[in-house]
């Protein structure tokens, strides 16, 4: 009997992880292997690709193929029920209500999702559930996935340390969670077993994607993951690049493909062409599957569909967003969010640059653990606020989870030193080693920037949708948690009231459209639009209005001179109109440029294109 | 002067109100009352090493402990979570709605002839 094979797909947002993971899943299923595809991305597109409902349950997709989207909320609910259901019969209603609320804490949500993920890895050993020959993980964009993979190690360590000390962790007393530790250790062992686990990075032939892959593969090495493969996706076929605009892009890509080959010697490397349309549905996935597994000399770049070949282009008039964004005397915050890889970072940098240039004191910050604002600015950006060279009024900073955690720990220990005994400080240090602290610390740092009024304009380049929505919901969740706090004396009453006021202030600021702007960046393609639209509705539920949409990487008609690009351009037009109709908001356009947006000169050029509406596409 | 060592081990149990962790360090704000009770327990354990057991139970993690203790359950059913934290010495409720201070704990122990 074969052992189950685990295949992880990772990489920067928008590089095609889900497509490659699905094509691989179909491949194994067609070979007769029982295959399960699991996504750990809270904003999953698995269902969109298979054009069916999936959700938080193992759902049959095709013969031999099942799928599941881990939903952090549902995972939390299951986790909560496991613990609370024995109590329901005896505890009064009011007690149960408070307890249920309590499980909304972000730390619990993280543990629950990650527990569910570990279950899929160790299920075989425990003999529960269906036995699969292949389990494929389609993961969230890099930064968050690395965190997910590090957690088994971190928790195992924390449980071990706590056993020596207080015997308590924030997931329960160590005595009762030894089995968790065994499970986490087993998951860590499997991840490091090159016979069983393969880690496939999907990347695009561009500098930022290469940079991120290099960084992640080094971090994976530290966790013990050795078996790494690469897929370069989105390569332009030479035949369709006769126009000088695309010729330049083609050459840029070829240069980066050489870089990749040089940077990752000896790794299995596969190459996939960009297609002339979208990869949706099983038929089109099979088109990718052939190129991934058949070793065919001749690769595909067309899909069997002539839907968009009529040559006449529609005009699309972009709306101006300048007045919506412009600072207004108070500190104004703008949050750019959207699917991974749609260009949030570039749009954030351009916007910060534009208003800094106009004289507004501007802070550009990123909450993405795999941030690359520094690469776009071509300057070193760190977790300390620093001035950007070459532009007046522009400062920049990264919310770095690890650094924030260190700072947070130090602050608490400093504050406690004068008040408590040495034994107590030791106990506090031990508690602070809990992986939950990291969640808390990064959020605390983020909040401190949201409430800061040292700037005219604060631009937030956020992590991909799923994780950003969770971050934005935290003030609401925490505010609820604080209201649940049972104050046992005057001191804690005071602490409660101060915190409550802080959250009220922050929430009011986020809900005020004059002080906070929420905008989505999309590609005019199906999945980024669906994802943004869902997220817009989620924000609306929280009382936050979205104010505009940026459609990025739009092809200009003048260089769409052959069938390949005519089809792509036509597809984009369809979605531009759909965005306008669906969102009922101003929609602006950022055209595709012939090279990457990097360095001040390109940023300047891009800012003119985005804000002056010179483009009519 | 030697006092006769009391062989009896005194058991202090604290039933906490609903919260994320007993240290008070993992929430969005740090509850000073939790740090204080932590400090008091550490001090007590140190001073009366081997004579006293202090246990804390968290409603969200150790529900069964609450359900097994009739004194606690009856109060919870009657008053709801507002009644927490409850402090019990050898199974008898000695304080409700707030945590005992170090001095109060000392006092309770002296009644039980340890201190």
XYZ file of C-alpha atoms in Angstrom:
732
model
C 0.000 0.000 0.000
C 1.316 3.376 -0.958
C 1.713 6.103 1.566
C -0.334 9.221 1.136
C 1.482 11.891 -0.768
C 1.182 15.501 0.365
C 1.656 18.255 -2.182
C 1.677 21.899 -1.152
C 1.237 24.738 -3.631
C 2.583 28.051 -2.537
C 3.753 31.349 -3.935
C 2.916 35.022 -4.133
C -0.715 35.988 -4.636
C -2.032 35.840 -8.173
C 0.679 33.637 -9.654
C -1.730 30.793 -10.396
C -1.415 28.539 -7.344
C -5.050 27.465 -7.384
C -5.009 26.717 -11.114
C -1.855 24.611 -10.839
C -3.130 22.844 -7.725
C -6.447 22.014 -9.417
C -4.756 20.796 -12.599
C -2.510 18.572 -10.491
C -5.467 17.267 -8.516
C -7.312 16.356 -11.717
C -4.196 14.638 -13.001
C -3.936 12.281 -10.032
C -7.666 11.665 -9.901
C -7.588 10.672 -13.575
C -4.770 8.265 -12.817
C -7.180 6.523 -10.469
C -5.719 7.853 -7.233
C -8.075 8.983 -4.525
C -7.286 12.656 -4.328
C -8.301 15.407 -1.961
C -7.679 19.085 -2.604
C -7.807 21.326 0.454
C -7.480 25.071 0.506
C -6.278 26.963 3.553
C -6.882 30.361 1.963
C -9.726 32.116 3.791
C -10.587 33.774 0.466
C -10.522 30.570 -1.553
C -11.264 30.388 -5.264
C -11.439 26.625 -5.470
C -15.198 26.667 -5.846
C -14.974 29.319 -8.577
C -12.493 27.232 -10.546
C -14.621 24.080 -10.318
C -17.760 26.146 -10.815
C -19.505 24.454 -7.909
C -20.198 25.018 -4.226
C -17.602 23.526 -1.899
C -17.229 25.195 1.472
C -16.151 23.735 4.770
C -16.897 20.104 4.065
C -15.328 17.384 1.966
C -17.243 17.616 -1.291
C -17.053 15.184 -4.212
C -15.912 17.069 -7.336
C -15.081 14.472 -9.969
C -14.466 10.751 -10.052
C -11.734 10.122 -7.413
C -11.545 13.796 -6.540
C -12.809 15.581 -3.442
C -12.367 19.172 -2.339
C -12.656 21.213 0.831
C -12.234 24.890 1.691
C -11.200 25.369 5.307
C -13.348 28.187 6.619
C -11.815 29.741 9.746
C -15.245 30.624 11.129
C -16.630 27.128 10.629
C -13.432 25.554 11.954
C -13.781 27.709 15.038
C -17.375 26.647 15.438
C -16.406 22.966 15.310
C -13.596 23.491 17.736
C -15.912 25.386 20.058
C -18.640 22.731 19.890
C -16.146 19.999 20.733
C -15.413 21.831 23.946
C -18.799 23.321 24.779
C -21.316 20.647 23.816
C -20.880 18.586 27.017
C -21.765 21.723 28.972
C -24.954 22.669 27.166
C -27.243 20.442 29.171
C -26.331 21.842 32.571
C -25.128 25.378 32.070
C -27.636 28.207 32.029
C -28.288 29.921 28.706
C -26.603 33.137 29.768
C -23.369 31.353 30.625
C -23.349 29.528 27.293
C -23.864 32.787 25.405
C -20.856 34.369 27.040
C -18.754 31.287 26.397
C -19.709 31.154 22.734
C -18.770 34.793 22.284
C -15.489 34.081 23.866
C -14.465 31.686 21.140
C -14.424 34.576 18.671
C -11.014 35.590 19.875
C -8.553 35.711 16.988
C -6.241 33.324 18.732
C -8.942 30.660 18.899
C -9.750 31.176 15.235
C -6.152 30.687 14.304
C -5.795 27.554 16.402
C -8.994 26.094 15.027
C -8.030 26.561 11.362
C -4.592 25.287 11.921
C -5.883 22.293 13.901
C -8.114 21.425 10.979
C -5.143 21.651 8.627
C -3.007 19.403 10.819
C -5.880 16.906 10.956
C -5.594 16.392 7.216
C -1.931 15.566 7.544
C -2.194 13.137 10.411
C -5.639 11.661 9.683
C -4.043 8.667 8.009
C -2.059 7.748 11.066
C -5.024 8.125 13.359
C -7.092 6.088 10.972
C -9.930 8.566 10.808
C -11.847 9.629 7.792
C -11.348 8.715 4.198
C -7.982 7.442 3.115
C -6.528 9.432 0.269
C -3.589 8.592 -1.928
C -2.823 12.216 -2.605
C -3.679 15.269 -0.525
C -3.095 18.601 -2.248
C -2.966 21.813 -0.251
C -3.750 25.001 -2.109
C -2.456 27.518 0.373
C -2.928 31.206 1.084
C -0.280 33.553 -0.290
C 3.210 32.897 1.026
C 3.508 34.929 4.196
C 0.480 33.412 5.847
C 1.345 29.911 4.754
C 4.794 30.044 6.258
C 3.140 31.063 9.503
C 0.710 28.139 9.233
C 3.551 25.690 8.705
C 5.580 27.092 11.556
C 2.715 26.786 14.002
C 3.003 23.041 14.691
C 6.613 23.634 15.681
C 5.801 26.698 17.774
C 2.882 25.114 19.603
C 4.739 21.923 20.333
C 7.535 23.976 21.845
C 5.160 26.126 23.875
C 3.343 23.098 25.297
C 6.658 21.560 26.264
C 7.894 24.733 27.970
C 4.616 25.318 29.801
C 4.670 21.774 31.132
C 7.878 22.652 32.941
C 6.399 25.895 34.274
C 2.849 26.897 35.085
C 1.229 23.987 33.282
C -1.130 26.335 31.473
C -1.369 27.485 27.889
C -4.051 29.539 26.220
C -5.417 26.418 24.522
C -5.789 24.611 27.807
C -3.814 23.075 30.635
C -0.861 21.099 29.283
C -2.021 17.898 30.933
C -5.048 17.755 28.669
C -3.380 18.753 25.421
C -0.532 16.281 25.215
C -2.300 14.594 22.334
C -2.233 17.907 20.456
C 1.495 18.022 20.907
C 1.858 14.506 19.504
C -0.258 15.537 16.542
C 1.793 18.682 15.881
C 5.026 16.740 16.093
C 3.708 14.196 13.627
C 2.699 16.954 11.186
C 6.152 18.506 11.475
C 7.765 15.134 10.827
C 5.630 14.530 7.732
C 6.422 17.978 6.344
C 10.118 17.194 6.558
C 9.824 13.762 4.955
C 10.944 14.225 1.346
C 9.380 10.900 0.382
C 5.944 12.087 1.401
C 5.801 15.851 1.096
C 6.462 17.932 -1.997
C 6.372 21.691 -1.904
C 5.675 23.363 -5.223
C 6.292 27.075 -5.652
C 4.389 28.734 -8.444
C 6.023 31.919 -9.654
C 5.869 34.387 -12.503
C 8.894 35.532 -14.454
C 9.211 38.839 -12.614
C 11.574 40.103 -9.999
C 9.175 40.363 -7.060
C 7.863 36.856 -7.496
C 11.419 35.486 -7.634
C 12.408 37.451 -4.563
C 9.454 36.102 -2.605
C 10.101 32.511 -3.682
C 13.726 32.739 -2.637
C 12.832 34.126 0.764
C 10.115 31.526 1.380
C 12.213 28.581 0.308
C 14.817 29.620 2.853
C 12.190 29.820 5.578
C 10.863 26.399 4.608
C 14.329 24.962 4.942
C 14.314 26.093 8.559
C 11.107 24.150 9.206
C 12.782 21.129 7.630
C 10.966 21.065 4.281
C 13.399 19.899 1.651
C 11.524 18.661 -1.347
C 10.891 21.799 -3.397
C 9.792 22.103 -7.030
C 9.013 25.109 -9.200
C 6.432 26.036 -11.801
C 7.008 29.212 -13.800
C 3.594 30.386 -14.901
C 2.368 33.183 -17.136
C 5.128 33.003 -19.739
C 4.328 34.934 -22.913
C 4.627 32.842 -26.096
C 7.160 34.476 -28.416
C 4.912 34.183 -31.494
C 2.307 36.551 -30.078
C 4.782 39.237 -29.021
C 5.432 40.933 -32.331
C 4.277 44.342 -31.086
C 7.202 46.249 -29.483
C 5.206 46.642 -26.252
C 4.930 42.904 -25.761
C 8.352 42.262 -27.272
C 9.776 44.208 -24.327
C 7.708 42.275 -21.816
C 8.715 39.032 -23.491
C 12.388 39.909 -23.209
C 12.013 40.964 -19.591
C 10.397 37.600 -18.837
C 13.105 35.635 -20.634
C 15.716 37.429 -18.591
C 13.925 36.465 -15.356
C 13.466 32.850 -16.462
C 17.266 32.651 -16.764
C 17.574 34.173 -13.302
C 15.218 31.544 -11.880
C 17.168 28.736 -13.522
C 20.358 30.110 -12.042
C 18.938 30.775 -8.581
C 17.375 27.334 -8.110
C 19.835 24.886 -9.621
C 18.881 21.223 -9.622
C 15.214 21.815 -8.785
C 12.471 20.311 -10.902
C 11.208 23.243 -12.942
C 8.185 23.334 -15.198
C 7.054 26.164 -17.473
C 3.523 27.153 -18.389
C 2.457 29.706 -21.011
C -0.092 32.384 -20.330
C -3.389 31.461 -21.993
C -5.498 33.666 -24.229
C -8.415 33.398 -21.818
C -9.380 32.424 -18.298
C -8.812 29.012 -16.764
C -12.208 28.066 -15.424
C -13.874 24.702 -15.408
C -12.502 21.200 -15.827
C -11.994 21.338 -19.601
C -9.660 24.274 -19.365
C -7.829 22.798 -16.388
C -7.096 19.735 -18.519
C -5.469 22.074 -20.991
C -3.007 23.073 -18.233
C -2.709 19.522 -16.917
C -1.370 18.346 -20.301
C 1.444 20.865 -20.221
C 2.287 20.105 -16.607
C 2.496 16.334 -16.924
C 2.855 15.267 -20.557
C 6.320 16.687 -21.070
C 5.048 17.766 -24.453
C 7.527 19.646 -26.605
C 4.818 21.894 -27.927
C 3.029 23.802 -25.197
C -0.408 25.314 -25.428
C -1.414 28.903 -25.162
C -4.868 28.918 -26.632
C -8.079 27.645 -25.161
C -10.752 26.199 -27.380
C -13.012 29.197 -27.377
C -13.526 31.903 -29.962
C -15.932 33.877 -27.819
C -13.925 37.104 -27.790
C -12.457 37.313 -31.249
C -14.645 40.008 -32.807
C -12.167 42.812 -33.327
C -14.101 45.929 -32.381
C -13.192 47.311 -28.957
C -15.522 49.110 -26.633
C -14.452 52.321 -25.041
C -14.233 52.341 -21.299
C -14.116 55.699 -19.538
C -12.345 55.493 -16.197
C -13.674 57.568 -13.312
C -11.466 59.962 -11.403
C -10.590 58.937 -7.866
C -8.384 61.907 -7.042
C -10.975 63.866 -5.085
C -12.139 60.828 -3.158
C -8.627 60.161 -1.944
C -7.345 63.697 -1.370
C -6.600 64.415 2.312
C -8.940 66.856 4.013
C -7.336 68.356 7.071
C -7.810 65.400 9.354
C -5.706 62.276 9.082
C -7.154 60.335 6.223
C -6.501 56.614 5.895
C -6.834 54.598 2.757
C -6.899 50.811 2.667
C -6.119 49.085 -0.613
C -7.231 45.509 -0.538
C -8.001 42.684 -2.967
C -6.895 39.255 -4.103
C -3.233 38.341 -3.955
C -1.171 39.541 -6.878
C -3.557 42.146 -8.271
C -1.105 44.965 -7.631
C -2.213 46.385 -4.261
C 1.362 47.274 -3.373
C 2.039 49.170 -6.578
C -1.255 51.075 -6.387
C -0.537 51.926 -2.726
C 2.932 53.199 -3.520
C 1.650 55.279 -6.447
C -1.097 56.863 -4.320
C 1.221 57.646 -1.423
C 3.751 59.109 -3.845
C 1.167 61.309 -5.548
C -0.115 63.025 -2.409
C 3.283 63.236 -0.743
C 4.421 65.094 -3.862
C 1.510 67.504 -3.430
C 2.792 68.317 0.031
C 0.694 66.102 2.264
C 2.640 64.428 5.030
C 2.193 60.782 4.071
C 2.864 57.412 5.675
C 2.912 54.310 3.515
C 2.624 51.077 5.447
C 2.108 47.431 4.736
C 0.490 44.714 6.815
C 1.432 41.987 4.363
C 3.905 39.573 5.931
C 5.338 39.033 2.449
C 5.579 42.737 1.792
C 7.578 44.176 -1.054
C 7.015 47.930 -0.889
C 10.764 48.186 -0.434
C 11.369 46.499 -3.801
C 8.947 48.845 -5.562
C 10.504 51.917 -3.952
C 13.977 50.446 -4.424
C 14.766 51.381 -0.857
C 15.119 49.448 2.330
C 11.868 49.607 4.308
C 11.826 48.206 7.834
C 9.605 47.977 10.884
C 10.803 51.447 11.939
C 9.199 54.468 10.296
C 11.701 56.041 7.944
C 11.820 58.759 5.344
C 11.812 57.747 1.713
C 14.715 59.259 -0.182
C 13.925 61.321 -3.222
C 10.353 62.300 -2.298
C 9.515 65.005 0.198
C 6.880 64.181 2.826
C 6.906 60.428 2.336
C 7.569 57.963 5.147
C 7.281 54.218 5.072
C 7.061 51.266 7.470
C 6.300 47.531 7.601
C 4.158 45.913 10.297
C 6.459 42.977 10.906
C 4.799 40.333 13.052
C 8.010 39.079 14.636
C 9.398 42.509 15.376
C 6.037 43.671 16.713
C 5.969 40.638 18.980
C 9.431 41.328 20.352
C 8.488 44.931 21.022
C 5.228 43.922 22.653
C 6.894 41.369 24.919
C 9.559 43.818 25.971
C 7.035 46.522 26.712
C 4.944 44.264 28.922
C 7.937 42.904 30.780
C 9.285 46.442 31.337
C 5.928 47.618 32.645
C 5.668 44.638 34.975
C 9.154 44.827 36.424
C 8.388 47.618 38.848
C 5.091 46.092 39.961
C 5.734 42.380 40.357
C 8.120 39.860 41.873
C 10.838 38.048 39.983
C 8.837 34.804 40.005
C 5.973 36.669 38.442
C 8.186 38.109 35.708
C 9.339 34.588 34.882
C 5.706 33.467 34.675
C 4.830 36.432 32.458
C 7.742 35.657 30.144
C 6.568 32.090 29.795
C 3.012 33.146 28.960
C 4.266 35.614 26.395
C 5.960 32.800 24.489
C 2.533 31.573 23.422
C 2.030 31.754 19.640
C -1.153 33.722 20.422
C 0.962 36.648 21.482
C 2.092 37.145 17.888
C -1.455 37.631 16.681
C -2.095 40.085 19.434
C 1.097 42.043 18.967
C 0.777 42.523 15.209
C -2.800 43.643 15.641
C -1.858 46.066 18.394
C 0.783 47.583 16.133
C -1.682 47.875 13.264
C -4.180 49.620 15.538
C -1.573 52.100 16.686
C -1.157 53.218 13.061
C -4.910 53.369 12.499
C -5.337 55.727 15.447
C -2.218 57.807 14.803
C -2.846 61.397 13.734
C 0.731 62.369 12.963
C 0.111 62.338 9.212
C -2.229 63.937 6.702
C -2.481 60.745 4.786
C -1.877 57.095 5.732
C -1.849 54.473 2.985
C -2.348 50.835 4.039
C -1.066 48.233 1.623
C -2.824 45.191 3.049
C -2.395 41.434 2.873
C -4.628 39.515 0.440
C -8.377 39.733 1.018
C -9.067 36.862 3.384
C -6.454 37.837 5.891
C -7.207 41.525 5.586
C -10.878 41.036 6.272
C -9.944 39.153 9.402
C -7.610 41.939 10.445
C -10.276 44.571 9.821
C -12.842 42.613 11.777
C -10.569 42.335 14.778
C -11.408 45.707 16.301
C -15.059 44.648 16.243
C -14.334 41.214 17.711
C -12.013 42.601 20.330
C -14.450 45.292 21.235
C -17.015 42.547 21.899
C -14.459 40.646 23.952
C -13.711 43.672 26.050
C -17.373 44.209 26.764
C -17.482 40.624 28.050
C -14.647 41.236 30.437
C -15.835 40.587 33.941
C -14.314 43.381 35.937
C -13.413 42.168 39.329
C -12.054 45.349 40.870
C -11.614 49.068 40.304
C -8.297 48.644 38.553
C -9.672 46.232 36.012
C -12.744 48.379 35.546
C -10.494 51.248 34.600
C -8.479 49.086 32.207
C -11.706 47.912 30.610
C -13.069 51.377 30.141
C -9.850 52.698 28.574
C -9.728 49.803 26.110
C -13.374 50.105 25.279
C -12.992 53.781 24.480
C -9.974 52.999 22.325
C -11.896 50.472 20.256
C -14.929 52.733 19.972
C -12.672 55.478 18.599
C -11.001 53.156 16.106
C -14.274 51.667 14.907
C -15.842 55.100 14.505
C -12.838 56.178 12.462
C -13.000 53.127 10.213
C -16.696 53.656 9.590
C -16.376 57.367 8.769
C -16.052 57.683 4.975
C -14.373 61.086 5.370
C -11.595 59.619 7.452
C -11.186 56.104 6.077
C -11.350 54.962 2.496
C -11.625 51.360 1.435
C -10.784 50.505 -2.134
C -10.410 47.262 -4.039
C -7.742 46.533 -6.585
C -8.678 43.892 -9.157
C -7.634 42.513 -12.502
C -10.553 42.597 -14.863
C -10.916 38.820 -14.615
C -13.388 36.530 -12.963
C -11.766 35.468 -9.674
C -10.361 38.821 -8.458
C -13.734 40.444 -9.187
C -15.764 37.745 -7.413
C -13.419 37.859 -4.436
C -13.528 41.646 -4.174
C -17.283 41.723 -4.485
C -17.718 39.194 -1.671
C -15.329 41.183 0.474
C -17.178 44.420 -0.263
C -20.373 42.825 1.063
C -18.525 41.602 4.165
C -17.227 45.079 4.871
C -20.693 46.485 4.359
C -21.999 44.122 7.034
C -19.454 45.623 9.402
C -20.684 49.115 8.516
C -17.789 49.977 6.226
C -18.472 51.436 2.799
C -16.183 50.682 -0.127
C -15.535 53.819 -2.169
C -13.922 52.820 -5.448
C -12.310 50.075 -7.503
C -9.016 50.121 -9.387
C -8.826 47.809 -12.385
C -5.146 47.056 -12.830
C -3.071 45.758 -15.731
C -5.630 46.698 -18.341
C -4.400 46.107 -21.887
C -4.520 49.184 -24.110
C -6.254 48.597 -27.422
C -3.416 50.053 -29.512
C -1.061 47.150 -28.906
C -3.639 44.368 -28.977
C -2.927 43.540 -32.582
C -3.203 39.769 -32.726
C -5.816 37.218 -31.804
C -4.136 36.256 -28.542
C -4.301 39.764 -27.091
C -7.559 40.704 -28.783
C -9.161 37.825 -26.904
C -7.594 38.864 -23.637
C -8.563 42.498 -24.133
C -12.131 41.495 -24.959
C -12.278 39.401 -21.836
C -11.080 42.390 -19.809
C -13.730 44.646 -21.330
C -16.404 42.203 -20.317
C -15.201 42.368 -16.717
C -14.685 46.160 -16.705
C -18.349 46.543 -17.516
C -19.291 43.884 -15.032
C -17.350 45.671 -12.267
C -19.122 48.925 -13.041
C -22.508 47.248 -12.872
C -21.864 45.055 -9.870
C -20.099 47.440 -7.546
C -21.980 50.623 -8.494
C -18.863 52.611 -7.629
C -16.306 54.756 -9.425
C -13.967 52.458 -11.373
C -10.574 53.669 -12.442
C -8.003 52.004 -14.632
C -4.298 51.365 -14.406
C -2.941 50.133 -17.728
C -0.409 47.347 -18.084
C 3.028 48.887 -18.524
C 5.777 47.376 -20.571
C 8.010 46.818 -17.598
C 7.579 46.305 -13.868
C 6.773 49.360 -11.781
C 9.960 49.850 -9.809
C 11.914 52.947 -8.871
C 10.909 56.600 -8.689
C 10.826 57.250 -12.423
C 8.343 54.444 -13.089
C 6.314 55.370 -10.007
C 6.033 58.950 -11.282
C 4.921 57.739 -14.695
C 2.383 55.311 -13.230
C 0.987 57.986 -10.923
C 0.271 60.243 -13.891
C -1.533 57.411 -15.628
C -3.638 56.500 -12.605
C -4.606 60.002 -11.541
C -4.683 62.142 -14.653
C -7.037 59.874 -16.531
C -5.060 60.293 -19.685
C -6.020 56.756 -20.481
C -9.202 56.012 -22.311
C -9.144 52.330 -22.739
C 10.161 26.909 68.797
C 8.807 24.039 66.749
C 5.218 23.841 65.778
C 3.693 20.557 64.936
C 3.510 20.173 61.200
C -0.026 19.921 60.039
C -0.196 16.996 57.627
C -3.361 18.264 56.033
C -2.929 19.796 52.627
C -5.131 22.796 52.022
C -6.769 23.075 48.645
C -7.584 26.478 47.193
C -9.556 26.467 43.965
C -10.334 29.497 41.859
C -13.077 29.279 39.265
C -12.330 32.029 36.775
C -14.792 34.085 34.772
C -14.854 33.464 31.004
C -11.657 34.751 29.414
C -9.040 33.801 26.910
C -6.210 32.840 29.237
C -5.689 32.874 32.987
C -2.646 35.124 32.763
C -4.617 38.020 31.343
C -1.874 38.549 28.798
C -3.445 37.373 25.587
C -6.409 39.696 25.267
C -6.683 43.121 23.718
C -5.995 44.654 27.101
C -4.214 43.385 30.138
C -6.438 42.957 33.145
C -4.427 44.088 36.176
C -6.667 42.043 38.480
C -5.429 38.875 36.781
C -1.804 39.815 37.153
C -2.416 40.562 40.821
C -4.031 37.209 41.535
C -1.236 35.460 39.650
C 1.307 37.215 41.807
C -0.598 36.364 44.984
C -0.733 32.678 44.065
C 2.961 32.517 43.253
C 3.809 34.128 46.564
C 1.523 31.801 48.472
C 2.923 28.707 46.782
C 6.414 29.833 47.644
C 5.736 30.650 51.281
C 3.675 27.568 52.023
C 5.493 25.117 49.842
C 3.996 21.653 50.216
C 1.153 22.747 52.454
C -1.163 24.306 49.981
C -2.417 23.434 46.527
C -3.784 26.232 44.397
C -5.729 25.350 41.264
C -7.385 27.617 38.754
C -10.086 26.519 36.369
C -11.118 28.209 33.156
C -14.744 27.916 32.172
C -13.972 27.769 28.443
C -11.353 25.036 28.833
C -12.260 23.125 31.967
C -16.053 23.173 31.989
C -16.274 19.736 33.627
C -14.536 21.083 36.754
C -17.320 23.629 37.134
C -20.002 21.033 36.574
C -18.524 18.610 39.113
C -18.568 21.192 41.883
C -22.150 21.626 43.182
C -21.317 24.800 45.131
C -20.119 26.410 41.924
C -22.842 25.069 39.671
C -25.705 26.173 41.890
C -24.314 29.697 42.030
C -23.720 29.812 38.298
C -27.274 28.684 37.640
C -28.663 31.238 40.003
C -26.540 34.286 39.233
C -24.854 33.604 35.886
C -21.251 34.440 35.108
C -21.449 37.641 37.127
C -20.790 35.568 40.214
C -17.327 34.571 38.976
C -14.563 34.428 40.041
C -15.327 32.076 42.904
C -12.692 31.101 45.411
C -13.072 27.831 47.299
C -11.035 26.558 50.196
C -11.377 22.819 50.682
C -14.550 22.844 48.672
C -16.249 25.736 50.463
C -16.901 29.053 48.779
C -15.021 31.798 50.581
C -15.166 34.615 48.073
C -17.249 35.536 45.073
C -17.279 38.167 42.319
C -13.679 39.191 42.829
C -10.276 37.678 43.419
C -8.888 37.433 46.924
C -5.832 39.539 47.692
C -2.664 37.991 49.071
C -3.605 39.110 52.581
C -7.036 37.616 52.272
C -5.541 34.321 51.150
C -3.183 34.444 54.107
C -6.097 35.070 56.389
C -7.987 32.095 54.977
C -5.008 29.867 55.543
C -4.621 31.047 59.112
C -8.187 30.033 59.756
C -7.180 26.614 58.527
C -4.250 26.690 60.941
C -1.440 26.695 58.414
C -0.218 30.215 58.672
